XYZ file of C-alpha atoms in Angstrom:
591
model
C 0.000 0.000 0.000
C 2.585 2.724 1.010
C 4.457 1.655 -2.620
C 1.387 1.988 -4.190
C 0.590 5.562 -2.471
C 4.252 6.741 -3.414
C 3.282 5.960 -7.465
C 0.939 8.508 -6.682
C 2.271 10.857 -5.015
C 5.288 11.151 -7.236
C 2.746 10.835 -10.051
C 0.887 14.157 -8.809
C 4.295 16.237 -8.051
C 5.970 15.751 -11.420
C 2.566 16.238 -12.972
C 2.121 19.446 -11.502
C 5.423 20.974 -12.243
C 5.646 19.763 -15.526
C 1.905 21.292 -16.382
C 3.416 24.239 -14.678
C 6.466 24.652 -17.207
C 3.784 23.794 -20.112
C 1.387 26.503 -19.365
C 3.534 28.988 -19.197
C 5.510 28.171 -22.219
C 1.917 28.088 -23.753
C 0.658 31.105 -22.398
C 3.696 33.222 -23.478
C 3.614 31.525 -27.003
C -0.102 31.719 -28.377
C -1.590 34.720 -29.014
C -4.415 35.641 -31.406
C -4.602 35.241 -35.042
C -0.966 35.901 -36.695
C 1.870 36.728 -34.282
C 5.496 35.813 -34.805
C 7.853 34.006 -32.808
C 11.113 35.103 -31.667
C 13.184 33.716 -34.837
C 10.638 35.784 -36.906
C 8.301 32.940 -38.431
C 4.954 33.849 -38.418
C 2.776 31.446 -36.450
C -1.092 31.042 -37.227
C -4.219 29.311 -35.354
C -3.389 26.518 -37.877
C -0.164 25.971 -36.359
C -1.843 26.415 -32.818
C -3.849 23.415 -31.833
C -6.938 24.302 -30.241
C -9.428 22.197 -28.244
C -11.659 21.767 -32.001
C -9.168 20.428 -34.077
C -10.748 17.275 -34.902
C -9.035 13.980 -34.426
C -8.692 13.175 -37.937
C -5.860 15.494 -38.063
C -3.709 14.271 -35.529
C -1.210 11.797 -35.755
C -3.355 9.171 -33.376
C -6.898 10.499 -34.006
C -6.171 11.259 -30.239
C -6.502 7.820 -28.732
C -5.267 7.119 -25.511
C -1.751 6.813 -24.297
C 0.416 5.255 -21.045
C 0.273 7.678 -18.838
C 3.229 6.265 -16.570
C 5.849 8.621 -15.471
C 9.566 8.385 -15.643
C 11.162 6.964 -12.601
C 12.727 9.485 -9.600
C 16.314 7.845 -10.199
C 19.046 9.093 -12.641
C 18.523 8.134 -15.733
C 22.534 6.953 -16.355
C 23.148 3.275 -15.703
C 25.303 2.967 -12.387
C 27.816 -0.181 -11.542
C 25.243 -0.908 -9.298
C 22.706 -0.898 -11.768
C 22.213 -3.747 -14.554
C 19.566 -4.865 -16.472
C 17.836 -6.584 -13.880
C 17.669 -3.926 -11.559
C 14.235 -2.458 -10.866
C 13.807 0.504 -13.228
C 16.403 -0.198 -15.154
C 14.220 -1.667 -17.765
C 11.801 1.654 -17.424
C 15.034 3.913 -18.345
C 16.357 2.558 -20.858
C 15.214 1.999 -24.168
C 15.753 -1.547 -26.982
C 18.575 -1.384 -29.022
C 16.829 -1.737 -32.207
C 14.271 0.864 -30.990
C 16.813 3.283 -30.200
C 18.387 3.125 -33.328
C 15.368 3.800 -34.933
C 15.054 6.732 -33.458
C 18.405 7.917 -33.823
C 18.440 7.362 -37.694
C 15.520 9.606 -37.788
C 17.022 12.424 -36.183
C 19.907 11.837 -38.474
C 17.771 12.052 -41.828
C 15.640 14.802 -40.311
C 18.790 17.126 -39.778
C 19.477 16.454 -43.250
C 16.194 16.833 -44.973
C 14.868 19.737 -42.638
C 17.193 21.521 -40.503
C 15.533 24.207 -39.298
C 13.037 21.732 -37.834
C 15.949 20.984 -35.299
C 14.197 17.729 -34.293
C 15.971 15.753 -31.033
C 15.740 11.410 -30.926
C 14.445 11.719 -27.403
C 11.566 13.956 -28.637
C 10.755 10.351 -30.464
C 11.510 8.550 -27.710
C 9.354 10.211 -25.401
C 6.497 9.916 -27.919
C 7.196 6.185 -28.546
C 7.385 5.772 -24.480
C 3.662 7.413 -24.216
C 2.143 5.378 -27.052
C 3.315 1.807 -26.898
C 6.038 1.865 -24.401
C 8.872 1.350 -26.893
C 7.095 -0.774 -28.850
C 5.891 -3.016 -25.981
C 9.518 -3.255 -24.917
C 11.466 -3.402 -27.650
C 9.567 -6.798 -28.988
C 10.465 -6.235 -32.384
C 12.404 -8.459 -35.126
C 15.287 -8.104 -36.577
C 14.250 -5.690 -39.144
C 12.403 -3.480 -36.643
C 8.892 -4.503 -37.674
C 6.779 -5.507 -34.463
C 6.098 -8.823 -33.414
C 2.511 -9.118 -34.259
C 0.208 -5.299 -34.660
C -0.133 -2.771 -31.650
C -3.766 -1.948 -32.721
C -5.429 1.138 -30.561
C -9.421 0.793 -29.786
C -11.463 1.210 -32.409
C -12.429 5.335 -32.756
C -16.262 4.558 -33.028
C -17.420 7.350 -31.414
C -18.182 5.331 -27.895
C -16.093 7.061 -25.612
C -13.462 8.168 -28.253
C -13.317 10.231 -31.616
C -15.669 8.672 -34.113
C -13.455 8.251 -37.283
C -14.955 5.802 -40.103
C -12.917 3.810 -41.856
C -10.390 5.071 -44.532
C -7.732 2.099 -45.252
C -10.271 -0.742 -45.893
C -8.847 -2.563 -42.819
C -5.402 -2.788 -44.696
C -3.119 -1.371 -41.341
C -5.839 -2.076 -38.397
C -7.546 -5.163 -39.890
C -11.062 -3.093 -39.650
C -13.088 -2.363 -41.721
C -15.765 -0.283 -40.389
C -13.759 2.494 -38.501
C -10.188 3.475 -37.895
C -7.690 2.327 -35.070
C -4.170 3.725 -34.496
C -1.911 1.743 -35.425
C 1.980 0.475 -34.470
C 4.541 1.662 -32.125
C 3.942 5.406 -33.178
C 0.439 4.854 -33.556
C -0.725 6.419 -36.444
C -4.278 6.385 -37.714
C -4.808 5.061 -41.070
C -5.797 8.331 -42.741
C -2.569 9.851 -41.029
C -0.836 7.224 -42.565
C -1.944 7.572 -46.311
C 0.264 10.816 -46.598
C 3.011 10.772 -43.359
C 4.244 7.434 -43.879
C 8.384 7.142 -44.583
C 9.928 4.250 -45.883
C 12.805 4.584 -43.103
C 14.975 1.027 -43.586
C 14.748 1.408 -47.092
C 13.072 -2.325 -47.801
C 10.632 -0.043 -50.393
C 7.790 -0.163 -47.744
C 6.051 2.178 -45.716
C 4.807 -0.079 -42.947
C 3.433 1.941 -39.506
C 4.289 -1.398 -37.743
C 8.332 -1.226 -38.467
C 9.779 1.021 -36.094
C 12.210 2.650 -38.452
C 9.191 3.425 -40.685
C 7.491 5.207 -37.695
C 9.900 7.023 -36.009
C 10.645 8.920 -39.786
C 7.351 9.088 -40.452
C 6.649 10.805 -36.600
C 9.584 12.964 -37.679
C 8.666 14.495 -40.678
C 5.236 14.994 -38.990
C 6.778 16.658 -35.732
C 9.072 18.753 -38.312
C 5.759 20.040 -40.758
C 4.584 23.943 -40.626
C 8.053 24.826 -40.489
C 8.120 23.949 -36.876
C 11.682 24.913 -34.751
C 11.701 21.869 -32.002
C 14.485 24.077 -30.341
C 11.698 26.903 -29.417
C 9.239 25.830 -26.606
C 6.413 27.418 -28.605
C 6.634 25.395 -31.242
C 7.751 21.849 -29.473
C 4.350 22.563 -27.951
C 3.109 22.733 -30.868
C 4.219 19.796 -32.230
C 3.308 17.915 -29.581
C 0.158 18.881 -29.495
C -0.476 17.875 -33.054
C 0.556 14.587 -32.626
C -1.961 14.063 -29.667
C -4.480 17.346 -28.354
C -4.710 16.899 -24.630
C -2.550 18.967 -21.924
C -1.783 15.750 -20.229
C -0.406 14.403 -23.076
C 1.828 17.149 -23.260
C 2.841 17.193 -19.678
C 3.417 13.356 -19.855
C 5.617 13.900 -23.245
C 7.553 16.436 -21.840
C 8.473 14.820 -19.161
C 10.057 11.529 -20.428
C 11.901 13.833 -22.900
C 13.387 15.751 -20.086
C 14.061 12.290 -18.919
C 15.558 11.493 -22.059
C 17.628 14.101 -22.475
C 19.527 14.108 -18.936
C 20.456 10.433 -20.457
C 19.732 7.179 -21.206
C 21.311 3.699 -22.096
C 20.538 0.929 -24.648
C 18.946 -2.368 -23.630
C 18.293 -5.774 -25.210
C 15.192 -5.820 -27.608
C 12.503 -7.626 -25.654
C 13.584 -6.446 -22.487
C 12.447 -3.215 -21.911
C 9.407 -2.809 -19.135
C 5.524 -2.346 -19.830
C 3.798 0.594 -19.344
C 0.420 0.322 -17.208
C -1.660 3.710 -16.427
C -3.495 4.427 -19.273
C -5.223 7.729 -20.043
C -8.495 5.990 -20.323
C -8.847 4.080 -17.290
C -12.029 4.112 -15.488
C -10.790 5.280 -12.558
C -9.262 8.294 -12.631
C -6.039 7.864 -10.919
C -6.289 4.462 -10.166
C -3.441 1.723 -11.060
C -4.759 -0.962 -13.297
C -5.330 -4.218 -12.118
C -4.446 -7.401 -14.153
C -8.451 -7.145 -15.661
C -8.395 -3.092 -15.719
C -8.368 -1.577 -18.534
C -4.494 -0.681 -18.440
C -4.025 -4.844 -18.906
C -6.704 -5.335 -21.539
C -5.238 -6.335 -25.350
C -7.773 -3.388 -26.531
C -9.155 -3.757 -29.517
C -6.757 -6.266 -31.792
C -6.872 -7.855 -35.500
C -6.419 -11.170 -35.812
C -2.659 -11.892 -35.579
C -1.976 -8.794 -33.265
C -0.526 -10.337 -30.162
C -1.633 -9.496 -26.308
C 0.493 -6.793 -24.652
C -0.160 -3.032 -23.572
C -2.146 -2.421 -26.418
C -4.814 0.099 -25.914
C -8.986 -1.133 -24.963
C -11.637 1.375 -25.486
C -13.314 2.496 -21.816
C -15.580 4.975 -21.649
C -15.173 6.839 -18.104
C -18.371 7.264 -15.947
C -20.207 10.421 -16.355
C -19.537 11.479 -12.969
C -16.175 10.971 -13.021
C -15.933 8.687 -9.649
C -15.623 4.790 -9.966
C -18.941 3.260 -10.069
C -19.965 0.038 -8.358
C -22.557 -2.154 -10.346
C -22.828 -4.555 -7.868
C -23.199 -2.290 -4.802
C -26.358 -0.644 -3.373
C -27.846 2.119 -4.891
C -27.194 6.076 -3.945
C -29.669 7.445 -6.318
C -32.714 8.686 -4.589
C -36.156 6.495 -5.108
C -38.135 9.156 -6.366
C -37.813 12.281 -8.222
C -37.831 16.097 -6.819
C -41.445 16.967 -6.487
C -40.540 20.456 -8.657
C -37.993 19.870 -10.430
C -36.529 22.542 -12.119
C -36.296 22.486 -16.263
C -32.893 22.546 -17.464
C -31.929 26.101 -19.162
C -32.099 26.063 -23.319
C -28.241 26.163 -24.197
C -27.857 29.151 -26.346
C -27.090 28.097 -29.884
C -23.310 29.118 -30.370
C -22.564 31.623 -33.363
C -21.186 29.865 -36.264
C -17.489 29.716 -37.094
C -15.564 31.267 -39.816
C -15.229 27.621 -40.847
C -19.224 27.350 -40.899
C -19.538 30.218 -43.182
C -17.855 29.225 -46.114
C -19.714 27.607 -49.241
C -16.543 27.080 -52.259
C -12.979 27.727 -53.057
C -11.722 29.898 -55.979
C -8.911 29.808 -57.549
C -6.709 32.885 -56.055
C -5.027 33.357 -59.046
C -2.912 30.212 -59.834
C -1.742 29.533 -63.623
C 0.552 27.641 -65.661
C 1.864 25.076 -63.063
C 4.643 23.794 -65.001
C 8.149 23.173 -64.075
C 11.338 21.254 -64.893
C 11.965 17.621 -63.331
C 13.921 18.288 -59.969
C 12.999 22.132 -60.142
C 10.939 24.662 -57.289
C 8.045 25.561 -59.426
C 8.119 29.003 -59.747
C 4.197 29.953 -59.042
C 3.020 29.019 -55.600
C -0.852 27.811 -55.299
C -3.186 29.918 -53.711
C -6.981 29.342 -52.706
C -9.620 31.836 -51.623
C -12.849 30.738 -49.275
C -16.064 32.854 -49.791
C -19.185 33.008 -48.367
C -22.352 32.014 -50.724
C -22.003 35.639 -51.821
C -18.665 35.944 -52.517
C -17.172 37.524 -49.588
C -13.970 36.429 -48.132
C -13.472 34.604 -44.956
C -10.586 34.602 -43.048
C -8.799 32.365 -40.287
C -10.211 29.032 -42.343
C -7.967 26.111 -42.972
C -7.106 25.142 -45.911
C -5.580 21.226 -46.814
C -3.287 21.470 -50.010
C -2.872 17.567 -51.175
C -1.017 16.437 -53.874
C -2.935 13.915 -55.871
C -2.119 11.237 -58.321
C 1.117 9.202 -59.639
C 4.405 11.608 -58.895
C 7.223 11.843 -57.000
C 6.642 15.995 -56.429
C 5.939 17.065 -53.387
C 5.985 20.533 -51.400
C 9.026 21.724 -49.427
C 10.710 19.502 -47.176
C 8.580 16.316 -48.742
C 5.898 16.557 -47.409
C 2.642 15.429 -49.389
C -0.469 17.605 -46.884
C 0.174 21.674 -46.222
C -2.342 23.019 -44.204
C -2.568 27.259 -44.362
C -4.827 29.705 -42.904
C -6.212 32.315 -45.210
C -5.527 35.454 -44.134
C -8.260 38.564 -43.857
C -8.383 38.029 -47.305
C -9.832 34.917 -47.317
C -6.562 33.405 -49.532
C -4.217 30.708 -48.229
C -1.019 30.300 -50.067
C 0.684 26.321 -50.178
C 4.282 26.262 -49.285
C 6.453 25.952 -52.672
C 6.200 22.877 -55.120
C 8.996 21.459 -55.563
C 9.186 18.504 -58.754
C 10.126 15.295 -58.511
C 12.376 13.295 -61.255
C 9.128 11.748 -62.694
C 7.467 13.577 -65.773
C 4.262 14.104 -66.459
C 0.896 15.184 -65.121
C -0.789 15.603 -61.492
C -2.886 16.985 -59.211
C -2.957 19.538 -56.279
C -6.469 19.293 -54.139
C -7.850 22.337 -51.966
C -10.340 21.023 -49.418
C -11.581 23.285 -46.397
C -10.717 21.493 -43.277
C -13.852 20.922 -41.178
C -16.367 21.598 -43.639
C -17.599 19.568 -46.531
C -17.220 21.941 -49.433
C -16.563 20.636 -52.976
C -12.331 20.229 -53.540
C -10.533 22.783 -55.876
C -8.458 21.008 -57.879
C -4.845 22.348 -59.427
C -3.050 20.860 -62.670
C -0.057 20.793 -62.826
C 3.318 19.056 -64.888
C 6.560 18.247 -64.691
C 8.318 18.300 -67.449
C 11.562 16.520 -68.204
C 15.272 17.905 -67.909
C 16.351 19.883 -70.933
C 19.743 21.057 -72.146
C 20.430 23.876 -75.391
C 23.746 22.478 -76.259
C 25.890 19.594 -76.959
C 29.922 19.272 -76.766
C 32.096 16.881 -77.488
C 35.151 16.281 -74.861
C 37.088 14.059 -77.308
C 37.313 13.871 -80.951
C 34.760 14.595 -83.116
C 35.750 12.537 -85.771
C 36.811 8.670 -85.122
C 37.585 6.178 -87.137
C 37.487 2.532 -87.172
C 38.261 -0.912 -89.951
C 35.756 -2.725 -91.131
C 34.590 -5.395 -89.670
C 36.640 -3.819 -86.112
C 35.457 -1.516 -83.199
C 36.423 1.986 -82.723
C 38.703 2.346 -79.986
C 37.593 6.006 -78.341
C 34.411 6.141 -77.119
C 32.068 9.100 -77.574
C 31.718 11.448 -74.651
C 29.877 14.645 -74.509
C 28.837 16.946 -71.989
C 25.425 18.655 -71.882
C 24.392 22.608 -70.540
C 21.626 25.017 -70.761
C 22.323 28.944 -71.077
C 26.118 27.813 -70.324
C 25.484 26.014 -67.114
C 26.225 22.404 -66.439
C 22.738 20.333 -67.266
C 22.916 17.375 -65.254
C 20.017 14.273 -65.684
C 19.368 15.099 -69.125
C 18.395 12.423 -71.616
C 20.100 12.239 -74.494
C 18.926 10.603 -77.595
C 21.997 9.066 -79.981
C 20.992 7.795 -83.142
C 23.192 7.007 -86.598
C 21.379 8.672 -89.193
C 21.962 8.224 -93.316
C 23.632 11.630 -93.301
C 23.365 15.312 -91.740
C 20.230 16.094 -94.126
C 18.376 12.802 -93.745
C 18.241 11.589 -89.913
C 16.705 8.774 -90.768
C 18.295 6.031 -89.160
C 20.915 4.094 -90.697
C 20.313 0.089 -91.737
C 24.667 -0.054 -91.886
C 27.760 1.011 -91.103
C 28.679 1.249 -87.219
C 26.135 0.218 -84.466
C 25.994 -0.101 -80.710
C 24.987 -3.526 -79.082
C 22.259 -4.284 -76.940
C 22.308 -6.833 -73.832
C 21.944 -9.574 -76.675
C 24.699 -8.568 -78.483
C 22.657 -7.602 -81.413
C 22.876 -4.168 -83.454
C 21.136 -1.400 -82.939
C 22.100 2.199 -84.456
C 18.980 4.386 -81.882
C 20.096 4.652 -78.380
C 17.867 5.972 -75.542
C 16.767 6.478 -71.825
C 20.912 7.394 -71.007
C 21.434 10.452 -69.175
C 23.926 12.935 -68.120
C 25.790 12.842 -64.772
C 26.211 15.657 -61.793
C 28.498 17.165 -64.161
C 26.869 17.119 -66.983
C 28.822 14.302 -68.428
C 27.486 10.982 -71.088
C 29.628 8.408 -71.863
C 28.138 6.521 -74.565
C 28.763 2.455 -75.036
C 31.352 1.206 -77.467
C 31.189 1.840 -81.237
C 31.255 -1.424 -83.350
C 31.576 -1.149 -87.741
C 30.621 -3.872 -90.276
C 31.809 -4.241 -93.074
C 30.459 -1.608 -95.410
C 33.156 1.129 -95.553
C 32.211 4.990 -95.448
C 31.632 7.941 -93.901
C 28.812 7.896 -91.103
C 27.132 10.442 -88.841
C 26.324 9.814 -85.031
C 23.491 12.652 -84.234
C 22.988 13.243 -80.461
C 20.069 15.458 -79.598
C 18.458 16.481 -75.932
C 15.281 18.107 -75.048
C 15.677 21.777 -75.140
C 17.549 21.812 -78.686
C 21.164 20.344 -77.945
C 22.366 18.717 -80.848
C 25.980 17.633 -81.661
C 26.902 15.282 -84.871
C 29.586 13.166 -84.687
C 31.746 11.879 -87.764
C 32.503 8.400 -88.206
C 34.590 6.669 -90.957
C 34.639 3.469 -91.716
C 37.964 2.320 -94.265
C 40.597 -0.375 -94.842
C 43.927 0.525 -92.586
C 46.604 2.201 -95.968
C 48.917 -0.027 -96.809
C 52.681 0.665 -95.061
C 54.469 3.080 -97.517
C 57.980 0.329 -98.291
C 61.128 1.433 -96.722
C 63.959 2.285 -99.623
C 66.604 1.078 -97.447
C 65.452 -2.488 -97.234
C 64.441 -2.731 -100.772
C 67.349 -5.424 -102.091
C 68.963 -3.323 -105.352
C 68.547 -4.123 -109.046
C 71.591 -2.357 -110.376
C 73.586 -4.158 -112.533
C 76.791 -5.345 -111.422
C 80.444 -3.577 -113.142
């Protein structure tokens, strides 16, 4: 009993002083509408979480979490404490796990520095929602053994979201659950998901996956982790409740004063969940902090998450016990006051999206485009509304994306009703796609931008060897043909360049003799495509072979954007050796 009363009294006292810190951090960091930070970055109520953002646009659809607090003891492993000392398990964190986490940091601080993003932010938030992935029980690839499947969010004592993955991640068909050792809804999922061990999957159960894909979404909105504002923030997004953030913050000032690296399958499991029935109250072995929660066949028992709605008043109830309730009504009882119908929202006011003034979305493959997309919300007569948030998505097969990678921007319009998407930046693959508007909260018919990436172009050609080689027939020509490739004088790197022997420098038809290339087969072919230039703007091209037809042949090399270069071949027997009058035996007659 007294341990038991220590839990919670510790419990309480870090609570407190952590909510303390959070508030204040809070309170000095949000203010109305648009203010900016102290590094100058504007921040907007669609960068502030509020107590109406609905699930569906948080990382977990804001299911519950462990609400277990880090242990009183330092962190650091002493000589007197090993694995098997108590709380040594609770500090430290699975090898494979930890890695995870670390790699992430490591390809955030590449791909988004100014996000600033620390491992033991992901640790904290992998502590809170499956307590390291139940331990560290993952393989050897860092997938979990069997699914860590939340409750499902039907609306009966948590968010209602419906189904959006056709049961693919949770195994449920019907509505969504959170899913893996980050727990991400489905929905989340479709656009956040990182392929992080680079197997060519984006799996929410594989830890490296997860801890990316948490990443990137900590490191969205142009976020600063480094400023308390925005960790907040962050944090917030991932799950909206103040106790979440108190209990995140704390394991990652937990974290950060140290840690140390255990076995996989070793590491302790978490028990006080923030949906247990009564509030405060350990779990027992059948409490809802040991329940296997709501699980898809081949998801395996552990601290996985069970939906329980608390009681209404807020104090355990006792089924079985006698009643309190009085046995008859108030003789006059008095009729309960008609809650005033709140006004509506700028959110509630708007009825379509118009284009803001976007054109000609077209850009070169690995280029910024240069025209950023902007949207508009109006009311039903055409007036702008502001402080509505708009979801930029981009749609359909490509590997573009807006800065920093991300698929999903969300903006606020401003007082004139126009949010503007961060930049587009264009992938390597050509071709067509989409960029969807939606209003966030409000079902208002999408606004949908086209847009096309086009492929790598250069304006000229140059040879870096001889222009004019020559082979025997029947032989191979011993240089090979190199070129290099730029546009307006600059060095055009990943162009493709077409090389083709044509009949002759008025007829490009392609040649049926003379030299040829070879194919995998070994057969001839004279058209050559699909090879492009290097960093430097550099093409090798494969070894010339000749037949036996003698001549003079052209090699034409031509890139998108007009680059052109022709390149003469010849084709002859080698001259016979010129004799040597000195070794010529002499014909004079002899005196």
């Amino acid at each position: 009993m007294a341990a038991h009363f220590d839990r919670r009294l510790r419990k309480a006292a870090v609570t407190t002083t952590v909510a303390a810190v959070a508030v204040a951090a809070l309170s000095a960091s949000q203010a109305p509408d648009v203010t900016a930070d102290g590094n100058g970055r504007q921040t907007t109520a669609d960068n502030m979480p509020t107590s109406d953002t609905p699930p569906e646009e948080s990382a977990t659809g804001n299911s519950p979490y462990y609400t277990d607090l880090p242990p009183l003891n330092s962190p650091n492993p002493s000589p007197t404490t090993g694995p098997s000392s108590p709380g040594s398990s609770e500090a430290g964190i699975p090898a494979t796990v930890l890695d995870a986490y670390k790699k992430a940091e490591s390809e955030l601080r590449r791909a988004k520095p100014g996000c600033n993003l620390p491992w033991q932010l992901l640790a904290a938030i992998g502590k809170v929602e499956s307590g390291q992935a139940r331990g560290g029980r993952v393989d050897a690839n860092g997938t979990t053994i069997g699914r860590i499947i939340g409750p499902q969010l039907d609306g009966n004592g948590f968010a209602l979201i419906k189904d959006t993955d056709n049961g693919v991640y949770d195994g449920n068909s019907s509505y969504d659950n959170a899913v893996g050792p980050m727990q991400f809804i489905p929905s989340t999922w479709a656009w956040a998901g990182r392929d992080g061990n680079g197997d060519g999957k984006e799996d929410p159960n594989n830890v490296y996956d997860a801890a990316l894909a948490a990443g990137h979404y900590l490191c969205r909105f142009d976020w600063d982790l480094s400023d308390q504002g925005d960790l907040n923030r962050a944090i917030l997004s991932y799950n909206n409740s103040q106790d979440y953030l108190n209990t995140v913050l704390s394991w990652l000032e937990h974290y950060r004063k140290g840690t140390h690296e255990i076995p996989d399958g070793t590491g302790s499991l978490p028990v006080g969940r923030s949906d247990d029935t009564a509030a405060g109250a350990d779990p027992s072995p059948g409490g809802a902090g040991a329940s296997t929660g709501s699980q898809t066949p081949g998801a395996t028992p552990g601290p996985t998450r069970s939906p329980s709605k608390p009681p209404s008043s807020g104090k355990p109830t006792d089924p079985g016990g006698p009643s309190t309730s009085p046995s008859t009504p108030p003789k006059d009882p008095t009729p309960p006051a008609e809650t005033p119908t709140p006004p509506p929202t700028p959110t509630d006011t708007v009825h379509h999206l118009e284009n803001a003034g976007t054109t000609g979305l077209t850009a070169i493959a690995g280029d910024t485009f240069a025209k950023k997309i902007s949207a508009r919300a109006e009311t039903k007569a055409g007036e702008a509304v502001g402080k509505v948030r708009i979801r930029f998505t981009v749609v359909g097969d490509t590997d573009a994306a807006f800065t920093g990678g991300d698929k999903v921007a969300a903006v606020t319009t401003n007082a004139s009703g126009v949010a503007v998407a961060p930049a587009l930046v264009a992938g390597e693959q050509t071709g067509g796609f989409t960029v969807r508007a939606t209003v966030i909260g409000r079902t208002v018919p999408g606004l949908d931008y086209k847009a096309t990436v086009t492929e790598r172009v250069a304006d000229a050609l140059a040879s870096t060897g001889e222009t004019e080689l020559t082979c025997t027939p029947g032989g191979e020509f011993a240089d090979p043909v190199q070129v290099k490739a730029t546009l307006k004088g600059a060095v055009a790197d990943q162009v493709a360049v077409t090389a083709t022997l044509i009949k002759s420098k008025d007829d490009p038809t392609e040649n049926d003799k003379g030299p040829y290339f070879k194919d995998a087969d070994g057969k001839a072919v004279r058209t050559l495509t699909g090879r492009k230039t290097d960093a430097n703007g550099l093409l090798e091209l494969p070894k010339l072979f000749a037949d036996d037809a003698e001549g003079t042949y052209v090699l034409r090399l031509t890139t998108p954007g007009g680059g052109r270069l022709d390149i003469t071949l010849k084709v002859a027997k080698a001259a016979e050796p010129t004799p040597d009058p000195s070794t010529e035996p002499s014909t004079a007659p002899e005196a």
